[in-house]
mmCIF file of C-alpha atoms in Angstrom:
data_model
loop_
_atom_site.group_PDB
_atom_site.id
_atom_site.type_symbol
_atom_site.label_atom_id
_atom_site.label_comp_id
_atom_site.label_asym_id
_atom_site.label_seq_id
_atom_site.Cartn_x
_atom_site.Cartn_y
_atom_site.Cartn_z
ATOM 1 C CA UNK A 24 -9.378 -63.716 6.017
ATOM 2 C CA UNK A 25 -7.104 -61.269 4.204
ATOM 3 C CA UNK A 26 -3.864 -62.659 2.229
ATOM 4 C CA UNK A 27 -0.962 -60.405 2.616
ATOM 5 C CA UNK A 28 -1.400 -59.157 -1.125
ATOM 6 C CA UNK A 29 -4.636 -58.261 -0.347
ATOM 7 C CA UNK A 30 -3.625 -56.370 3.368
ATOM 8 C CA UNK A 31 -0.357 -55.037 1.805
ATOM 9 C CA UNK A 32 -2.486 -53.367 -1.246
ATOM 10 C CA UNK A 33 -5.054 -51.300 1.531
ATOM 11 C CA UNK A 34 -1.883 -50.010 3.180
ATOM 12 C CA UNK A 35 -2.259 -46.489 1.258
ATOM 13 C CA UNK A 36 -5.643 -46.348 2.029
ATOM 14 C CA UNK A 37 -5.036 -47.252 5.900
ATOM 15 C CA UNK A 38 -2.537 -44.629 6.027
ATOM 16 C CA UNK A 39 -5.128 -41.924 4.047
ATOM 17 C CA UNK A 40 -8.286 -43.585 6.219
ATOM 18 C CA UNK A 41 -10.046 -44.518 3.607
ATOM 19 C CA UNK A 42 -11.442 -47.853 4.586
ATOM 20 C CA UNK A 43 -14.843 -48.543 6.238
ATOM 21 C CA UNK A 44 -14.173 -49.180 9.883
ATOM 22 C CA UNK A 45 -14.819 -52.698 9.024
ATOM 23 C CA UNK A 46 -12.404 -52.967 6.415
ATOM 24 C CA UNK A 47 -9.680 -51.095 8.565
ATOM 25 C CA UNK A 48 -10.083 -53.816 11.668
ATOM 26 C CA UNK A 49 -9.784 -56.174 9.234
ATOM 27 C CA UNK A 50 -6.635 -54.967 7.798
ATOM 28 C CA UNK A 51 -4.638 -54.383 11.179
ATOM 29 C CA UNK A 52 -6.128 -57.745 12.133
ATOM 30 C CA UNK A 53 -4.055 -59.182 9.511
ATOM 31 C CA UNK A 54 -1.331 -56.798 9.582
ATOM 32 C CA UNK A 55 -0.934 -57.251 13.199
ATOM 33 C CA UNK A 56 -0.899 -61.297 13.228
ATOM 34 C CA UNK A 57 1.269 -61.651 10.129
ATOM 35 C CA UNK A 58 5.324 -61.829 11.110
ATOM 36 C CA UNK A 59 6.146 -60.915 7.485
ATOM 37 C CA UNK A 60 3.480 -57.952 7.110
ATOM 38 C CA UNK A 61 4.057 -56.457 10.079
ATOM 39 C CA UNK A 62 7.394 -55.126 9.264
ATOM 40 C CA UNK A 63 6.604 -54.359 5.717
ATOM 41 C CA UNK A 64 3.463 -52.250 7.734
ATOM 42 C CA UNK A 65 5.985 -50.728 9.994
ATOM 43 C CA UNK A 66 8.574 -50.274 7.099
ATOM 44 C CA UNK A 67 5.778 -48.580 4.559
ATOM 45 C CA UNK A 68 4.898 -46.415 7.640
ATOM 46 C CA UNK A 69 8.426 -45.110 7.794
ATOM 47 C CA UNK A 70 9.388 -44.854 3.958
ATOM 48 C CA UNK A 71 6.383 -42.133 3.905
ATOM 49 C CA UNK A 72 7.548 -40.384 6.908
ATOM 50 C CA UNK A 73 11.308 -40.475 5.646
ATOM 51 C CA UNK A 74 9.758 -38.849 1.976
ATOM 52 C CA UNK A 75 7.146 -36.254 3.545
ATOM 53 C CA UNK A 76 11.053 -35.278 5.165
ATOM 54 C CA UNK A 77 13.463 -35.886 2.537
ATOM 55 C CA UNK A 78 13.383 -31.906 1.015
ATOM 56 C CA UNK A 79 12.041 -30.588 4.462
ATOM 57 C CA UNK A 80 15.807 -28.792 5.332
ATOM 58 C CA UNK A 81 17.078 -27.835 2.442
ATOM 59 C CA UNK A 82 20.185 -26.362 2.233
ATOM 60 C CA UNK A 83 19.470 -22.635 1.367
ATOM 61 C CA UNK A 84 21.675 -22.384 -1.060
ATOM 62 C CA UNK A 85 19.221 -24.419 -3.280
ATOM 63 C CA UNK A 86 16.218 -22.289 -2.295
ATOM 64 C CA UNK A 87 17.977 -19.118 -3.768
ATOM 65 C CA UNK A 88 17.050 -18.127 -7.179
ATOM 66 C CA UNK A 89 20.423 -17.468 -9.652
ATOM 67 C CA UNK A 90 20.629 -13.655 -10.517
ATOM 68 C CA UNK A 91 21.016 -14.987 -14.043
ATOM 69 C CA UNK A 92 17.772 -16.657 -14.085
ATOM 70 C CA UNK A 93 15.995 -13.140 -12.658
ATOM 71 C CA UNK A 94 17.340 -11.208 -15.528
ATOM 72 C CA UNK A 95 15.817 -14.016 -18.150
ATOM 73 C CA UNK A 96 12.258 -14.056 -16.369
ATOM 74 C CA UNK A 97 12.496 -9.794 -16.229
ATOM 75 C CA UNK A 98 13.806 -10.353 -19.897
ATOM 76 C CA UNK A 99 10.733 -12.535 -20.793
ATOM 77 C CA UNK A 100 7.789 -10.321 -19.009
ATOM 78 C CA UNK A 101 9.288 -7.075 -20.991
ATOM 79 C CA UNK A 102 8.902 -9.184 -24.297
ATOM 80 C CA UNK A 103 4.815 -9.130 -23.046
ATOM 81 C CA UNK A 104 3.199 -5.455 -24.366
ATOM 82 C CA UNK A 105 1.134 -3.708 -21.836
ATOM 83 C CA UNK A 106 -1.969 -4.697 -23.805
ATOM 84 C CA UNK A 107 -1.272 -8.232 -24.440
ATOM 85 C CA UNK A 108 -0.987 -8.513 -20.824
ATOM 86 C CA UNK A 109 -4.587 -9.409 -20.453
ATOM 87 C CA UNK A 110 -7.406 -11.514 -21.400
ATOM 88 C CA UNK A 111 -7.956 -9.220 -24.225
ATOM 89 C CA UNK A 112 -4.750 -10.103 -26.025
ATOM 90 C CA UNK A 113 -7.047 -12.679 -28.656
ATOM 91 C CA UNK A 114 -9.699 -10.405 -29.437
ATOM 92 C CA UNK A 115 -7.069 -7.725 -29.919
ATOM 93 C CA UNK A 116 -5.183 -10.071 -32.492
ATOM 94 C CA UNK A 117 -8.476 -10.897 -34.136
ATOM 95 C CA UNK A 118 -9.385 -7.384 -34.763
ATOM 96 C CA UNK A 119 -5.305 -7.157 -36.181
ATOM 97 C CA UNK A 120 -6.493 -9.737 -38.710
ATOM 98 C CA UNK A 121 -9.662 -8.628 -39.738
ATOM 99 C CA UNK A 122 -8.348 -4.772 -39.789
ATOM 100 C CA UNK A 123 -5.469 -5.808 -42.478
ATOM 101 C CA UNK A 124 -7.711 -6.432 -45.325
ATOM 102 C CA UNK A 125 -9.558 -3.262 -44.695
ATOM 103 C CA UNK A 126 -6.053 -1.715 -44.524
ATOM 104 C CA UNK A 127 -4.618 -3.128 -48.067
ATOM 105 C CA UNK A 128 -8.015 -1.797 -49.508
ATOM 106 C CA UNK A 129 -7.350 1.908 -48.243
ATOM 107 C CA UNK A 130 -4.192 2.014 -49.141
ATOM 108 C CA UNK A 131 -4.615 1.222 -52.567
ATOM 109 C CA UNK B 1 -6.702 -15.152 11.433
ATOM 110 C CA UNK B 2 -4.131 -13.886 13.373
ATOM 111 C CA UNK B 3 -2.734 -10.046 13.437
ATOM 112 C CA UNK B 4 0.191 -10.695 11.502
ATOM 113 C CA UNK B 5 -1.527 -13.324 9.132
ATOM 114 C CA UNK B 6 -3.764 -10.241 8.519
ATOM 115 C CA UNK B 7 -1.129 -7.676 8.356
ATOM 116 C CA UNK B 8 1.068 -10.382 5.353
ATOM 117 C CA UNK B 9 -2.685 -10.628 3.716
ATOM 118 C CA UNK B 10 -2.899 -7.164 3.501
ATOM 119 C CA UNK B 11 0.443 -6.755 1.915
ATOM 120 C CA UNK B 12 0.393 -9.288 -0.574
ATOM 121 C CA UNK B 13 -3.149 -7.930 -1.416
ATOM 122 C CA UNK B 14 -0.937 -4.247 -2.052
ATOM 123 C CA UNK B 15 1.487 -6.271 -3.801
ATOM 124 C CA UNK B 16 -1.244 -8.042 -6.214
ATOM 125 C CA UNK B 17 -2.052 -4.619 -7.103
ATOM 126 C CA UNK B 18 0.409 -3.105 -7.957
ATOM 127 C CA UNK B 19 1.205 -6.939 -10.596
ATOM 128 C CA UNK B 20 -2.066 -6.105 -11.923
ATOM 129 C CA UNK B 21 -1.441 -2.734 -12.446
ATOM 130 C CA UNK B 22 1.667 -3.738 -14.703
ATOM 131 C CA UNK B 23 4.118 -2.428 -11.886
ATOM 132 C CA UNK B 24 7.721 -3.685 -12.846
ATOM 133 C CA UNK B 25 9.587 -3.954 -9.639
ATOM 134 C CA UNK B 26 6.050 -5.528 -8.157
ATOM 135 C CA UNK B 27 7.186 -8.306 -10.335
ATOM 136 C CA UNK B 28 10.452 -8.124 -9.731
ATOM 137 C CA UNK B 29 10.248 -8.355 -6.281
ATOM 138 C CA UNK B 30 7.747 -11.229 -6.702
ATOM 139 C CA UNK B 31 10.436 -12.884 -8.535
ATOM 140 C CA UNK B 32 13.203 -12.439 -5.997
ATOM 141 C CA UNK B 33 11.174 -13.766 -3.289
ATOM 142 C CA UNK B 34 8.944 -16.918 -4.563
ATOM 143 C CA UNK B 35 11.594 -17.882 -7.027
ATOM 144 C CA UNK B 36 13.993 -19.711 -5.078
ATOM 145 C CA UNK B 37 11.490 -21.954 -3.659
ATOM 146 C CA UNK B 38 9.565 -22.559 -6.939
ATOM 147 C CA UNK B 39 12.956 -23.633 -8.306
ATOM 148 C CA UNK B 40 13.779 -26.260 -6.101
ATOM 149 C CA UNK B 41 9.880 -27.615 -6.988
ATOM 150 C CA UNK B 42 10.985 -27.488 -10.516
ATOM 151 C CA UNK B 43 14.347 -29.617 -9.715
ATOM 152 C CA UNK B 44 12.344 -32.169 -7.691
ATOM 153 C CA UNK B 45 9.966 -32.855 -10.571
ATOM 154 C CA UNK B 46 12.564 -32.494 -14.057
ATOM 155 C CA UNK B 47 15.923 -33.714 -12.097
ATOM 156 C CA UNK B 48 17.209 -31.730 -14.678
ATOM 157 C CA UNK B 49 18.809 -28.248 -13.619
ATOM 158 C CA UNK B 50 18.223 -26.696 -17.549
ATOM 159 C CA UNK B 51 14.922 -27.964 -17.437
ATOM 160 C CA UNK B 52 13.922 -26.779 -14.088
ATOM 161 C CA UNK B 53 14.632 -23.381 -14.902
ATOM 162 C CA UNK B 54 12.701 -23.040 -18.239
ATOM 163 C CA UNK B 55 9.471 -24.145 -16.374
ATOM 164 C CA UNK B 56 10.081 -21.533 -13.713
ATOM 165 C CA UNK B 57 10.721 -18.789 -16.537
ATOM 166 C CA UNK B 58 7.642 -20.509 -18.211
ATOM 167 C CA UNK B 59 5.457 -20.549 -14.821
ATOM 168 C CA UNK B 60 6.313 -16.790 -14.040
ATOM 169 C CA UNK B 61 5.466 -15.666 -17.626
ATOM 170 C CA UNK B 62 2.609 -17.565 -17.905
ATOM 171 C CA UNK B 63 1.735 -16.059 -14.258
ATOM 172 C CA UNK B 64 2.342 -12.606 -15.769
ATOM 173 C CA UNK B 65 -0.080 -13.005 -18.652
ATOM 174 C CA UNK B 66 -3.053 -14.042 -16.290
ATOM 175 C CA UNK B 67 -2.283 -11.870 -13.151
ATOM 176 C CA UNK B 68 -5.443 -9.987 -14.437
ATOM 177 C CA UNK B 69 -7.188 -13.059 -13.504
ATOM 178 C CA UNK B 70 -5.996 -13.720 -10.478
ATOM 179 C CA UNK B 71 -8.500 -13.178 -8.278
ATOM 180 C CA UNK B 72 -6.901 -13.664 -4.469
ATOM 181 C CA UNK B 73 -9.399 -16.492 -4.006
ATOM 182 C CA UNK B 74 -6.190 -18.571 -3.034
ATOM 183 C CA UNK B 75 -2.914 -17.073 -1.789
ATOM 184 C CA UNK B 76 -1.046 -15.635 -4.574
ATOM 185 C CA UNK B 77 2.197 -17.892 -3.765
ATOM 186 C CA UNK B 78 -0.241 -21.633 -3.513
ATOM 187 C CA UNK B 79 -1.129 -19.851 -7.332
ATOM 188 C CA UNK B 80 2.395 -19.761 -8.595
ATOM 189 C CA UNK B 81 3.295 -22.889 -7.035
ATOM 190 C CA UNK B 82 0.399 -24.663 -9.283
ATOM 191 C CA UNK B 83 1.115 -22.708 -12.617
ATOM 192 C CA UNK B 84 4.809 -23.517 -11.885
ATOM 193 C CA UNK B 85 4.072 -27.211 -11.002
ATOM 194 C CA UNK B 86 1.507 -27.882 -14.815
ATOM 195 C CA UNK B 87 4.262 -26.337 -16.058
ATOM 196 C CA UNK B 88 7.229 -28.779 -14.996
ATOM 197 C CA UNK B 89 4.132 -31.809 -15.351
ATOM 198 C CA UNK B 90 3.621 -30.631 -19.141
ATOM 199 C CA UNK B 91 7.141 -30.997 -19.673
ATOM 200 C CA UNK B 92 7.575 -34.506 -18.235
ATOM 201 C CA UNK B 93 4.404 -35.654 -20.317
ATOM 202 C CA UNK B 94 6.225 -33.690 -23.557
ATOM 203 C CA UNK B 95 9.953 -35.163 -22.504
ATOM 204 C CA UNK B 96 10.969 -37.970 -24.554
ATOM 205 C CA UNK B 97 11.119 -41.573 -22.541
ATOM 206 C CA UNK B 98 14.382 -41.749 -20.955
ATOM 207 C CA UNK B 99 15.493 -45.256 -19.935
ATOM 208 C CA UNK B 100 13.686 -45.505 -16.359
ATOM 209 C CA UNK B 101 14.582 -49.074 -14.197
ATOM 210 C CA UNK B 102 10.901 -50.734 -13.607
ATOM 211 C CA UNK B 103 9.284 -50.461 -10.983
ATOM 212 C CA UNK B 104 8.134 -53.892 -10.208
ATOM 213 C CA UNK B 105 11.745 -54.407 -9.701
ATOM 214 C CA UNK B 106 10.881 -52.569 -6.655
ATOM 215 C CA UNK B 107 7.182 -53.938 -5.415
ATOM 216 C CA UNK B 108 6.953 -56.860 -3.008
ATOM 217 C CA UNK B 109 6.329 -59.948 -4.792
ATOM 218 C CA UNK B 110 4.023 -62.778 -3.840
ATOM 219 C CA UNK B 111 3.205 -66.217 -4.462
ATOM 220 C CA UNK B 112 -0.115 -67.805 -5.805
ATOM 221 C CA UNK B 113 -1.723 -68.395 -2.097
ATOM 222 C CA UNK B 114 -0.784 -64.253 -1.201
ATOM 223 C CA UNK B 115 1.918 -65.087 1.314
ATOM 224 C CA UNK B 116 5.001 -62.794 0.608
ATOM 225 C CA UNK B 117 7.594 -63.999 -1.625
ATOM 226 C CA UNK B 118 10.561 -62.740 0.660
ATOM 227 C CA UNK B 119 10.242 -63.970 4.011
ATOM 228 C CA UNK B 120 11.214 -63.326 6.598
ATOM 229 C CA UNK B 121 10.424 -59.431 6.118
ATOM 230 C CA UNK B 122 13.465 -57.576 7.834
ATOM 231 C CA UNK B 123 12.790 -55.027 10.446
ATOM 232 C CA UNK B 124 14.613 -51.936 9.790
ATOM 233 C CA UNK B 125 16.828 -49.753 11.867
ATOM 234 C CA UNK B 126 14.432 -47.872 14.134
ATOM 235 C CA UNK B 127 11.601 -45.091 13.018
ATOM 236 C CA UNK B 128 11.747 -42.167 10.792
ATOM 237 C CA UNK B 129 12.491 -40.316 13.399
ATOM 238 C CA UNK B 130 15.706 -42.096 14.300
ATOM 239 C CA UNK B 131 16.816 -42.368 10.870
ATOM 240 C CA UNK B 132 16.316 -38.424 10.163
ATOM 241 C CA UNK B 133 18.739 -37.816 13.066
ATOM 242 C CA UNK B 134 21.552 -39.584 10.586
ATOM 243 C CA UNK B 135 22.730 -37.218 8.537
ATOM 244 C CA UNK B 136 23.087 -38.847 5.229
ATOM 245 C CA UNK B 137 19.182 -40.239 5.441
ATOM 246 C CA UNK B 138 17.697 -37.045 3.617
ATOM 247 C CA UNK B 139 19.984 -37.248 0.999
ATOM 248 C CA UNK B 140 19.236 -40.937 0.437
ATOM 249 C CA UNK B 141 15.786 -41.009 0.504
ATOM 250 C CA UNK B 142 16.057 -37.925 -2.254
ATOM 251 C CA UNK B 143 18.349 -39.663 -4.562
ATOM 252 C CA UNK B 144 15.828 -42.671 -4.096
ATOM 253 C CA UNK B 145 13.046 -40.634 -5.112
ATOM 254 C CA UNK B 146 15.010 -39.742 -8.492
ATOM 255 C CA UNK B 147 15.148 -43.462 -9.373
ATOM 256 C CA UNK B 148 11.831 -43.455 -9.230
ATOM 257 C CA UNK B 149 10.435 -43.421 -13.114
ATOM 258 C CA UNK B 150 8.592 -40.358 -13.556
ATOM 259 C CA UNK B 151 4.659 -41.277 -14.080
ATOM 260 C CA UNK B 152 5.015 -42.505 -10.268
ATOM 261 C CA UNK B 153 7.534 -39.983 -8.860
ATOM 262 C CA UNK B 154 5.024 -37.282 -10.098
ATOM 263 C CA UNK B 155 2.563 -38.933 -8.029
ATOM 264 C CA UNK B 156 4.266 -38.992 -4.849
ATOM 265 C CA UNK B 157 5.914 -35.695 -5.340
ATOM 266 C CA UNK B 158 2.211 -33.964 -5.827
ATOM 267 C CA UNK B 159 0.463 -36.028 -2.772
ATOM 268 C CA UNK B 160 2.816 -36.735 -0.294
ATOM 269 C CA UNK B 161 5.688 -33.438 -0.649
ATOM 270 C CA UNK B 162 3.578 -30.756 -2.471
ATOM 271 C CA UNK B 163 0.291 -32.137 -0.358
ATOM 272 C CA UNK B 164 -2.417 -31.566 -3.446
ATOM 273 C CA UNK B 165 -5.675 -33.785 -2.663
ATOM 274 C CA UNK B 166 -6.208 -36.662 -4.693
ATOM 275 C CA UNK B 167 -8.897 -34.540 -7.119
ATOM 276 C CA UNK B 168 -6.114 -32.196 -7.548
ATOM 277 C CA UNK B 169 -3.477 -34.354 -8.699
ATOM 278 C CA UNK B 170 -6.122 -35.926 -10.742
ATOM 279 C CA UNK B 171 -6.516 -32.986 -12.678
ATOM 280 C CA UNK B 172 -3.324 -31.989 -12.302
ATOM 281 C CA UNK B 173 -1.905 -34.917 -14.192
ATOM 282 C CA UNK B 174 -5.266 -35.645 -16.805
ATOM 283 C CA UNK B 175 -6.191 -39.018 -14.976
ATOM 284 C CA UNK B 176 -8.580 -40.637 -12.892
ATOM 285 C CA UNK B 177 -8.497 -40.580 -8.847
ATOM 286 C CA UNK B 178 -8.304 -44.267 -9.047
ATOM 287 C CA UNK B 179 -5.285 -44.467 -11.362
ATOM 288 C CA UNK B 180 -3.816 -41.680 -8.882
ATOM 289 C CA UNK B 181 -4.104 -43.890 -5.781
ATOM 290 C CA UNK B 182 -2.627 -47.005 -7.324
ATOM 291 C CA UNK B 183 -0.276 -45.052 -8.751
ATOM 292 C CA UNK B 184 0.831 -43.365 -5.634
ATOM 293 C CA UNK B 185 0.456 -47.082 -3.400
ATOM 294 C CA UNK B 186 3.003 -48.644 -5.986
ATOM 295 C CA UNK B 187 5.178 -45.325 -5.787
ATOM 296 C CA UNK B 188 6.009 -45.534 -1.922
ATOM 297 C CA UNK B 189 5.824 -49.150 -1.893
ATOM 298 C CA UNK B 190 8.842 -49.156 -4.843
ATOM 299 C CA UNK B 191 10.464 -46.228 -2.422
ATOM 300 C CA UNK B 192 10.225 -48.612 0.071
ATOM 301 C CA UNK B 193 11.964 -51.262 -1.865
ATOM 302 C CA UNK B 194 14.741 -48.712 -2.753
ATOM 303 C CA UNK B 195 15.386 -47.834 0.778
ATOM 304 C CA UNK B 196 15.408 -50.931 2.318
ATOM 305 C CA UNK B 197 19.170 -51.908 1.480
ATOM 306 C CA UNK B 198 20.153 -48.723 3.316
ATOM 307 C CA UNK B 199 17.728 -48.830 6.302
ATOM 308 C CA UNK B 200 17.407 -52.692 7.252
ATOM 309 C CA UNK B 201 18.751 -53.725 10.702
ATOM 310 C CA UNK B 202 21.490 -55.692 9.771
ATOM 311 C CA UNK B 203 21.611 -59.211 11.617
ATOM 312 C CA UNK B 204 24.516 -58.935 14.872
ATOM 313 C CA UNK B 205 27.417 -61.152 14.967
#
């Protein structure tokens, strides 16, 4: 027989159906029979309900992005060469490095 | 896939591009339209407006350095969303410890046999369903989720509101799938604890 710590702690996994079947009927069984766990089972099913629907109508004001925070991310990008823009950008800085020694000696 | 679901493919695969090809109103435009919504993901993870914005501006340039690498294997806006999410995650790992209530003041507490310390367990109002139709609920169970410290809020915002499996919050958040399940269990049952004083059926005179 399950204590209520024990049911209350498999209530995530109830609600994800991750128990064996055996462990599930077991749960419920407790869940069901229990006049303090039963509303805490009913209660925990409604908390993540309410949450999955707290930010589902958001006021679309809040989903706009500020024209001020645009011109900083187009600011940003433009700070990015062309050529760093890649995958390349570390082998291109390597080469920088290893050219500048080569560099000092020509120009001597 | 449907005609139009083909016909949006086909445009964001014109649109991907034209980003790779270093187009600047491509990115503009890219800006414009996933921004908003990557925002509010930002708010919901930093509670911080400042904050919020500097991981978007982070998550778009960092999005801009790898677009070469971005090869349409997902759907270019499920992309963003994830460099834009690490990004708001490596700030709350990086953010100094801000006073945060505990949350076992939260968690049901029980006595040595198992039984439930608080007894009996009140019933609340009616189902989520009921309680959405009240205006003021959404806004309750949001500020709620702010109260929430932030190793546990991040858990419940990635699972339950931005729907990643349990592998990829794992990753997401450098921890086992284990430590993300208990984490998430003792997240909603502390939400549950915080919503309780607003939501319990109050007894009738």
């Amino acid at each position: 027989m399950l204590t209520c710590r024990e049911a209350i702690d498999r209530l995530s996994e109830l609600e994800s159906r991750d128990l064996t079947p055996a462990e599930r009927r077991e749960t419920k069984r407790h869940l069901v029979g229990c006049e303090d766990c039963l509303p805490y089972w009913r209660s925990y099913r409604t908390t993540v309900a309410l949450e999955r629907a707290a930010y589902s109508k958001e006021d679309p004001a809040d989903l706009e992005i500020p024209e001020a925070l645009v011109r900083e991310v187009l600011a940003s990008a433009r700070t990015v060469p062309a050529f760093l823009a890649s995958t390349g950008y570390v082998v291109h800085i390597f080469w920088g490095i290893a050219a500048a020694p080569l560099l000092t000696f020509w120009l001597r | 896939m449907t005609a139009e679901g083909r016909k949006e493919r086909g445009s964001e695969q014109e649109l991907v591009l034209l980003l790779q090809s270093g187009d600047e109103l491509a990115f503009e435009r890219l800006v414009r339209e996933q921004g908003g919504r990557l925002l509010a993901v930002a708010r919901r993870f930093l509670r911080d407006e400042e904050e919020a914005r500097d991981a978007v501006q982070e998550g778009f340039l960092s999005a801009y350095r790898a677009l070469d690498r971005f090869d349409q294997g997902s759907r270019l806006s499920t992309w963003l969303h994830r460099i834009v999410i690490n990004a708001c995650l490596m700030r709350l790992r990086s953010r100094r410890r801000r006073p945060e209530e505990p949350i076992e003041d939260f968690l049901p507490r029980f006595q040595d046999d198992g039984h439930q310390v608080r007894h009996p367990t009140p019933e609340w109002e009616g189902s989520a369903e009921t309680l959405l139709a009240q205006s003021q609920t959404r806004a309750i169970v949001r500020e709620a989720i702010d109260r929430l410290p932030d190793s546990y809020r991040g858990v419940l915002l990635l699972r339950d509101i931005e729907e990643l499996s349990t592998e990829e919050a794992a990753r997401s958040l450098g921890v086992t799938e284990n430590a993300v399940k208990i984490r998430l269990h003792r997240a909603r049952q502390a939400l549950r604890g915080l919503l309780e004083p607003h939501f319990r059926r109050t007894a009738s005179c």
